[in-house]
Short mmCIF file of C-alpha atoms and ligand atoms in Angstrom, two decimals:
data_model
loop_
_atom_site.label_atom_id
_atom_site.label_comp_id
_atom_site.label_asym_id
_atom_site.label_seq_id
_atom_site.Cartn_x
_atom_site.Cartn_y
_atom_site.Cartn_z
CA MET A 5 128.27 174.77 32.16
CA THR A 6 131.30 174.01 29.63
CA SER A 7 135.02 171.82 30.39
CA TYR A 8 138.03 172.97 28.37
CA LYS A 9 138.25 169.19 27.35
CA GLU A 10 135.55 170.13 25.44
CA LEU A 11 136.77 173.38 23.37
CA GLY A 12 139.78 171.09 22.32
CA LEU A 13 141.98 173.31 24.59
CA VAL A 14 144.63 171.76 27.71
CA ASN A 15 145.69 173.34 31.59
CA THR A 16 148.87 174.67 31.89
CA THR A 17 150.57 171.36 33.60
CA ASP A 18 151.95 169.77 31.23
CA MET A 19 153.56 173.03 28.96
CA PHE A 20 154.92 174.03 32.87
CA LYS A 21 157.05 170.91 32.95
CA LYS A 22 158.61 171.07 29.21
CA ALA A 23 159.19 174.95 29.59
CA ILE A 24 161.03 173.76 33.29
CA ASP A 25 163.06 170.85 31.57
CA GLY A 26 163.51 172.94 28.35
CA GLY A 27 164.70 176.20 30.00
CA TYR A 28 162.50 178.29 28.65
CA ALA A 29 159.21 179.62 28.59
CA ILE A 30 154.96 179.76 27.24
CA PRO A 31 153.88 182.99 26.24
CA ALA A 32 150.88 184.63 27.35
CA TYR A 33 149.58 186.31 25.43
CA ASN A 34 146.03 188.81 26.06
CA PHE A 35 143.15 188.76 23.49
CA ASN A 36 140.16 191.08 23.22
CA ASN A 37 139.71 190.62 19.73
CA MET A 38 138.99 189.50 16.68
CA GLU A 39 142.28 190.31 15.43
CA GLN A 40 144.85 190.32 18.14
CA LEU A 41 143.31 186.16 18.31
CA GLN A 42 143.82 185.67 15.40
CA ALA A 43 147.23 187.38 15.24
CA ILE A 44 148.46 185.21 18.35
CA ILE A 45 147.28 182.20 16.38
CA GLN A 46 149.22 182.90 13.86
CA ALA A 47 152.64 183.92 14.83
CA CYS A 48 152.70 180.69 17.19
CA VAL A 49 151.53 177.91 14.90
CA GLU A 50 153.80 179.49 11.88
CA THR A 51 157.08 179.12 15.29
CA ARG A 52 155.65 175.81 16.48
CA SER A 53 154.35 177.21 19.88
CA PRO A 54 151.79 176.69 22.66
CA VAL A 55 149.70 178.76 23.93
CA ILE A 56 148.28 180.17 26.65
CA LEU A 57 145.16 182.84 25.57
CA GLN A 58 145.37 185.59 28.36
CA VAL A 59 141.18 186.68 29.24
CA SER A 60 141.65 189.85 31.83
CA LYS A 61 138.34 191.44 33.56
CA GLY A 62 138.83 194.57 31.71
CA ALA A 63 138.52 192.28 27.93
CA ARG A 64 134.91 190.92 29.69
CA ASP A 65 133.60 193.41 29.89
CA TYR A 66 134.54 194.07 26.61
CA ALA A 67 133.86 191.11 24.60
CA ASN A 68 131.88 188.96 26.51
CA ILE A 69 132.51 185.75 28.33
CA ASN A 70 130.26 183.79 25.98
CA LEU A 71 132.20 185.44 23.14
CA LEU A 72 135.74 185.22 23.91
CA ARG A 73 135.36 181.00 25.01
CA ASN A 74 134.01 180.29 21.69
CA MET A 75 136.43 182.37 19.39
CA ALA A 76 139.93 179.85 21.99
CA ARG A 77 136.85 177.00 21.16
CA GLY A 78 138.29 178.22 17.11
CA ALA A 79 141.18 179.32 18.04
CA VAL A 80 141.62 175.22 18.46
CA GLU A 81 140.07 174.73 15.04
CA TYR A 82 142.07 177.44 13.42
CA ALA A 83 145.23 176.28 14.21
CA LYS A 84 144.37 172.79 12.87
CA GLU A 85 142.60 174.99 10.19
CA LEU A 86 146.61 177.14 9.00
CA GLY A 87 148.48 173.01 9.72
CA CYS A 88 149.59 172.84 13.40
CA GLU A 89 147.99 171.17 15.97
CA ILE A 90 149.31 173.58 19.07
CA PRO A 91 148.70 173.13 22.78
CA ILE A 92 145.80 176.20 23.42
CA THR A 93 145.99 177.32 26.89
CA LEU A 94 142.00 179.90 28.02
CA HIS A 95 143.54 180.93 31.18
CA LEU A 96 141.86 184.17 32.77
CA ASP A 97 145.18 186.41 34.07
CA HIS A 98 144.36 188.96 37.83
CA GLY A 99 140.63 187.12 38.60
CA ASP A 100 139.69 189.13 41.89
CA SER A 101 137.36 186.91 43.73
CA PHE A 102 137.04 183.40 44.33
CA GLU A 103 133.48 183.57 42.33
CA THR A 104 135.15 185.87 38.70
CA CYS A 105 137.26 182.56 38.70
CA LYS A 106 134.68 180.12 39.47
CA GLU A 107 133.13 181.76 36.34
CA CYS A 108 135.35 181.22 34.21
CA ILE A 109 136.21 177.73 34.75
CA ASP A 110 132.63 177.02 34.33
CA ASN A 111 133.17 178.35 31.39
CA GLY A 112 135.39 176.16 29.67
CA PHE A 113 138.33 178.01 31.12
CA SER A 114 141.29 175.37 31.53
CA SER A 115 143.53 178.02 33.78
CA VAL A 116 142.45 180.35 35.70
CA MET A 117 144.90 183.12 38.23
CA ILE A 118 144.06 184.68 41.73
CA ASP A 119 145.89 187.66 42.37
CA GLY A 120 145.16 187.84 46.15
CA SER A 121 148.69 189.80 45.88
CA HIS A 122 147.50 192.62 47.47
CA PHE A 123 145.65 191.68 50.08
CA PRO A 124 147.16 190.69 53.58
CA TYR A 125 148.57 187.23 53.04
CA ASP A 126 146.63 185.35 55.78
CA GLU A 127 143.36 186.28 53.42
CA ASN A 128 145.43 185.62 49.79
CA VAL A 129 146.79 182.22 51.04
CA ALA A 130 142.49 181.34 51.85
CA LEU A 131 140.96 183.45 49.04
CA THR A 132 143.88 181.26 46.91
CA ARG A 133 143.02 178.32 48.75
CA LYS A 134 139.25 178.47 47.72
CA VAL A 135 140.04 178.57 44.22
CA VAL A 136 142.79 175.88 44.04
CA GLU A 137 140.00 173.02 45.96
CA TYR A 138 136.75 174.07 43.45
CA ALA A 139 139.84 174.34 39.64
CA HIS A 140 141.28 171.40 41.27
CA ALA A 141 138.04 169.56 41.33
CA ARG A 142 138.07 170.14 36.95
CA ASN A 143 141.68 169.64 36.40
CA VAL A 144 142.11 173.19 35.95
CA THR A 145 145.60 174.57 36.88
CA VAL A 146 145.87 178.31 38.85
CA GLU A 147 147.96 180.51 39.65
CA GLY A 148 148.24 182.66 42.31
CA GLU A 149 150.58 186.19 43.31
CA LEU A 150 152.98 186.83 46.20
CA GLY A 151 154.84 190.18 45.58
CA VAL A 152 153.06 192.98 44.30
CA LEU A 153 153.63 195.22 40.76
CA ALA A 154 153.63 198.08 40.26
CA GLY A 155 151.37 200.28 37.21
CA ILE A 156 148.28 199.05 36.46
CA GLU A 157 146.32 195.35 36.89
CA ASP A 158 142.84 195.70 35.50
CA ASP A 159 141.27 198.34 38.56
CA VAL A 160 143.85 198.17 40.55
CA VAL A 161 146.46 200.84 40.61
CA ALA A 162 149.67 199.83 42.47
CA GLU A 163 151.92 202.93 42.66
CA LYS A 164 154.66 201.04 44.42
CA SER A 165 156.08 197.53 43.42
CA THR A 166 156.64 194.99 46.27
CA TYR A 167 159.28 192.62 46.00
CA THR A 168 158.05 188.47 46.92
CA LYS A 169 159.80 187.57 49.59
CA PRO A 170 161.72 184.68 49.47
CA GLU A 171 161.09 183.23 53.31
CA GLU A 172 157.08 183.11 52.29
CA VAL A 173 156.82 181.25 49.49
CA GLU A 174 157.69 177.06 50.15
CA ASP A 175 153.87 178.22 53.32
CA PHE A 176 152.12 180.20 50.91
CA VAL A 177 152.47 176.93 48.41
CA GLY A 178 152.33 173.95 50.50
CA LYS A 179 149.43 175.95 51.67
CA THR A 180 147.86 176.67 48.72
CA GLY A 181 148.99 174.09 46.18
CA VAL A 182 148.66 176.18 42.94
CA ASP A 183 149.93 174.83 40.83
CA SER A 184 152.38 178.01 39.38
CA LEU A 185 153.76 181.64 41.65
CA ALA A 186 153.55 184.73 39.79
CA ILE A 187 155.96 187.56 41.28
CA SER A 188 156.93 190.88 41.52
CA ILE A 189 161.43 191.07 40.86
CA GLY A 190 161.22 194.49 39.72
CA THR A 191 158.71 193.99 36.11
CA SER A 192 155.69 196.44 36.55
CA HIS A 193 152.17 196.53 34.99
CA GLY A 194 151.79 198.44 31.42
CA ALA A 195 153.27 201.16 28.89
CA ASN A 196 155.12 203.10 31.34
CA LYS A 197 157.57 201.29 33.28
CA PHE A 198 160.56 203.47 33.22
CA LYS A 199 161.83 207.06 32.45
CA PRO A 200 163.79 207.45 30.60
CA GLU A 201 166.12 209.03 33.72
CA GLN A 202 165.87 205.90 35.85
CA CYS A 203 168.01 204.81 33.06
CA THR A 204 171.65 204.34 32.10
CA ARG A 205 173.01 204.16 28.61
CA ASN A 206 175.05 201.46 27.01
CA ALA A 207 177.99 202.39 24.78
CA ASP A 208 175.13 201.98 21.92
CA GLY A 209 173.04 204.59 23.36
CA VAL A 210 170.28 202.29 24.34
CA LEU A 211 168.70 203.08 27.57
CA ILE A 212 168.66 200.58 29.94
CA PRO A 213 166.78 199.97 32.77
CA PRO A 214 167.73 199.28 36.25
CA PRO A 215 167.97 195.28 35.31
CA LEU A 216 165.36 192.71 38.03
CA ARG A 217 165.73 190.77 40.81
CA PHE A 218 167.63 187.99 39.82
CA ASP A 219 168.45 187.35 43.62
CA ILE A 220 165.34 186.98 44.70
CA LEU A 221 164.55 184.42 41.67
CA GLU A 222 167.35 182.48 42.47
CA GLU A 223 166.45 182.11 45.80
CA ILE A 224 163.20 181.76 45.09
CA GLU A 225 164.47 178.79 43.04
CA LYS A 226 166.62 177.52 45.64
CA ARG A 227 163.41 177.24 47.71
CA LEU A 228 161.34 175.98 45.00
CA PRO A 229 162.80 173.44 42.76
CA GLY A 230 161.06 172.56 39.08
CA PHE A 231 158.13 175.60 40.28
CA PRO A 232 156.67 176.88 37.62
CA ILE A 233 157.30 180.40 38.24
CA VAL A 234 155.56 183.55 36.31
CA LEU A 235 156.93 186.80 35.62
CA HIS A 236 153.83 189.75 34.82
CA GLY A 237 154.55 192.97 33.56
CA SER A 238 156.80 191.73 30.41
CA SER A 239 156.53 194.04 28.09
CA SER A 240 159.64 194.86 26.77
CA VAL A 241 158.47 198.23 25.09
CA PRO A 242 159.85 198.02 21.93
CA VAL A 243 160.61 202.09 21.29
CA GLU A 244 159.76 201.65 17.31
CA TYR A 245 156.40 200.97 18.28
CA VAL A 246 156.98 204.49 20.75
CA THR A 247 157.98 206.31 18.55
CA LYS A 248 156.12 205.67 14.51
CA ILE A 249 152.79 206.25 17.18
CA GLN A 250 154.91 209.81 18.24
CA GLN A 251 154.90 210.60 14.65
CA TYR A 252 151.77 210.03 13.50
CA GLY A 253 150.06 212.49 15.92
CA GLY A 254 150.15 210.44 19.38
CA SER A 255 151.09 211.92 22.54
CA LEU A 256 153.13 209.23 24.31
CA LYS A 257 155.68 209.68 26.71
CA ASP A 258 159.04 208.31 25.62
CA SER A 259 159.29 205.24 27.79
CA VAL A 260 161.58 202.51 29.06
CA GLY A 261 160.74 198.12 29.32
CA ILE A 262 161.96 195.06 30.32
CA PRO A 263 165.03 194.44 28.21
CA GLU A 264 165.25 191.43 25.65
CA GLU A 265 168.23 189.61 27.30
CA GLN A 266 166.63 190.02 30.49
CA LEU A 267 163.55 188.16 30.43
CA ARG A 268 165.77 185.72 28.20
CA LYS A 269 167.67 185.23 31.34
CA ALA A 270 164.90 184.74 33.10
CA ALA A 271 162.58 182.35 31.18
CA LYS A 272 165.81 180.10 31.67
CA LEU A 273 165.96 180.09 35.06
CA ALA A 274 162.93 178.66 36.64
CA VAL A 275 159.96 181.27 34.58
CA CYS A 276 157.90 179.17 32.43
CA LYS A 277 155.05 181.98 31.73
CA ILE A 278 156.35 184.78 30.55
CA ASN A 279 152.65 187.35 29.90
CA ILE A 280 153.21 190.54 27.10
CA ASP A 281 150.29 193.17 26.63
CA SER A 282 151.01 196.37 26.75
CA ASP A 283 153.68 195.01 23.49
CA GLY A 284 150.80 193.66 21.60
CA ARG A 285 149.28 197.73 22.30
CA LEU A 286 152.40 199.28 20.94
CA ALA A 287 152.17 197.46 18.48
CA MET A 288 149.08 197.80 17.10
CA THR A 289 148.48 201.26 17.36
CA ALA A 290 151.62 202.53 15.89
CA SER A 291 150.70 200.07 12.74
CA ILE A 292 146.83 201.13 12.60
CA ARG A 293 147.96 205.38 13.05
CA GLU A 294 150.42 204.80 10.31
CA THR A 295 147.33 203.67 7.97
CA MET A 296 145.53 206.70 9.40
CA ALA A 297 147.50 208.93 8.57
CA ASN A 298 149.02 207.89 5.25
CA LYS A 299 144.72 206.62 4.19
CA PRO A 300 143.46 208.90 5.12
CA GLY A 301 140.46 208.49 2.90
CA GLU A 302 140.05 204.72 3.89
CA PHE A 303 136.65 203.71 6.06
CA ASP A 304 137.44 199.40 5.87
CA PRO A 305 138.26 198.94 8.96
CA ARG A 306 139.28 196.13 7.38
CA LYS A 307 141.72 197.91 5.11
CA TYR A 308 143.71 198.94 8.88
CA LEU A 309 143.07 196.96 11.68
CA GLY A 310 144.74 193.87 8.50
CA PRO A 311 148.29 195.61 8.74
CA ALA A 312 147.41 195.71 12.49
CA ARG A 313 146.87 192.08 12.25
CA GLU A 314 149.86 191.16 10.95
CA THR A 315 152.61 193.34 12.74
CA LEU A 316 151.52 191.84 15.13
CA LYS A 317 151.83 188.90 13.86
CA GLU A 318 155.62 189.68 13.24
CA MET A 319 156.07 191.31 16.68
CA TYR A 320 155.16 187.70 17.66
CA LYS A 321 157.31 185.51 16.23
CA LYS A 322 159.96 187.41 16.86
CA LYS A 323 159.65 187.33 20.14
CA ASN A 324 158.60 183.11 20.63
CA ILE A 325 161.66 183.00 18.92
CA ASP A 326 163.99 185.19 20.23
CA VAL A 327 162.39 186.38 24.18
CA LEU A 328 161.08 183.30 25.10
CA GLY A 329 163.35 180.93 23.77
CA SER A 330 158.86 178.00 22.99
CA SER A 331 159.57 177.85 19.29
CA GLY A 332 159.55 174.51 18.10
CA LYS A 333 157.95 173.44 21.95
CA ALA A 334 154.24 172.58 19.95
O1 LIG B 407 147.39 192.97 33.36
C1 LIG B 407 146.49 194.35 32.76
C2 LIG B 407 147.04 193.42 32.06
O2 LIG B 407 147.45 194.21 31.18
C3 LIG B 407 145.60 193.47 31.07
O3 LIG B 407 144.55 195.11 31.36
O4 LIG B 407 142.32 195.25 32.41
O5 LIG B 407 143.64 196.23 30.61
O6 LIG B 407 142.03 194.65 30.12
P1 LIG B 407 143.15 195.07 30.98
P1 LIG B 408 152.42 194.52 30.33
O1 LIG B 408 152.18 195.92 30.99
O2 LIG B 408 153.26 194.39 30.72
O3 LIG B 408 152.20 194.07 28.91
O4 LIG B 408 152.26 193.79 31.31
C1 LIG B 408 151.18 192.34 31.11
C2 LIG B 408 149.96 190.83 31.71
O5 LIG B 408 150.93 191.33 33.18
C3 LIG B 408 149.21 190.70 32.22
O6 LIG B 408 149.04 189.94 32.76
ZN1 LIG B 409 149.59 190.47 34.71
#
C-alpha cells in the first residue's frame, strides 16, 4: 500500500480550483514509457505548467503498474532537478471497475477515473459512488463520465457518440460525489476523428470539422456552476505529423482532429482538464519514421527515440501555451 503523498504527487482539487478561477485547463497527457514521460515533464517544467500524468489499462498492461508508479515518483524528482517544482497528479485513465480503481489508489495514484458511461444510468451512479467512497477516504479525487464518446477507449469501441444529457448532471454529481465530470460534446478518441468529407474548408483552405456542442457545455455549466468539467478525445491530429507519417511510408488515413481554437474556448469555460494522447503518438511516430528513413544504418534506439522525445516536448509546450493556457500556472 503506497499513498500518493509519499510519492510527492497531488490530487486534482487545488489544480482544478485554480484552473476554473483562471480560465485555463490542466493538460492530461498519457504516458507508457520513459521518453514520453521525460517529454511531458520537460515541457511542463519549461512552460511552468501543472500536469496530470495519465495511465490507461493499455499502459498498465504494457509497462507494469509498479514501474509506472515509480516513474511518476521519479518524475517529481526529475522536475525539481530541471528547476521547477510543478504540481503532478498520477491519474488512472478510463478505470473500468471498482477493483481497477482500488488497485491504482492502493498503488499511489492520486486521482482515478471510473468510466461507467457505457452502463445504464443507475449502474453508472452506483459504481461511481462506490469508487468515490473508497477514494475520498484516502484523499484521492475521482472523475466520472456521462455520455459516450465515439472511438476506442481502451478495450471499449463505441461506433457512435451519445451526447451528455445536461438534465442528468446535477443528479449524477449529487448522488456520486465525483470531483470532476467527463462529458461528451463531439470529441472522440483516436487519430481518426473526422473524415475530410465530414468537414468544410475555411478561407485559407483548412479543413474545419463540425463544431463542438458548446450549447451543451454551457447548459451543464449553468446547472453546475464552478464544477470541473473534463474533455476526453481532444487531440487535434496536426496535419504536419499525418503528412510526415504518410511521406515516410506510414499508411495513416487523412483525418481531422479537434481544432485548437475550440479547445481554447472550452478551457476558458468550465473545462479544466483536457485529455491528449493520440497527438503524442502521431508526433513520436512521425519523428521515428523520419529518422529511420534518413538514417537507415542507425540501430541505437537512443538515436531515434531521442529526436522523437524532442518533437514530443515541443508539441506539449505548444499545447500548454497556445491551447490549454496552463503555462505559467505551476
Ligand atoms: O482513452 C484512451 C487512451 O488514449 C488510452 O489508450 O489503452 O491504447 O493506452 P490505450
Ligand atoms: P485522444 O485520442 O483524442 O488523444 O484522446 C485521449 C483521451 O481521451 C485519453 O483519455
Ligand atoms: Zn479518454
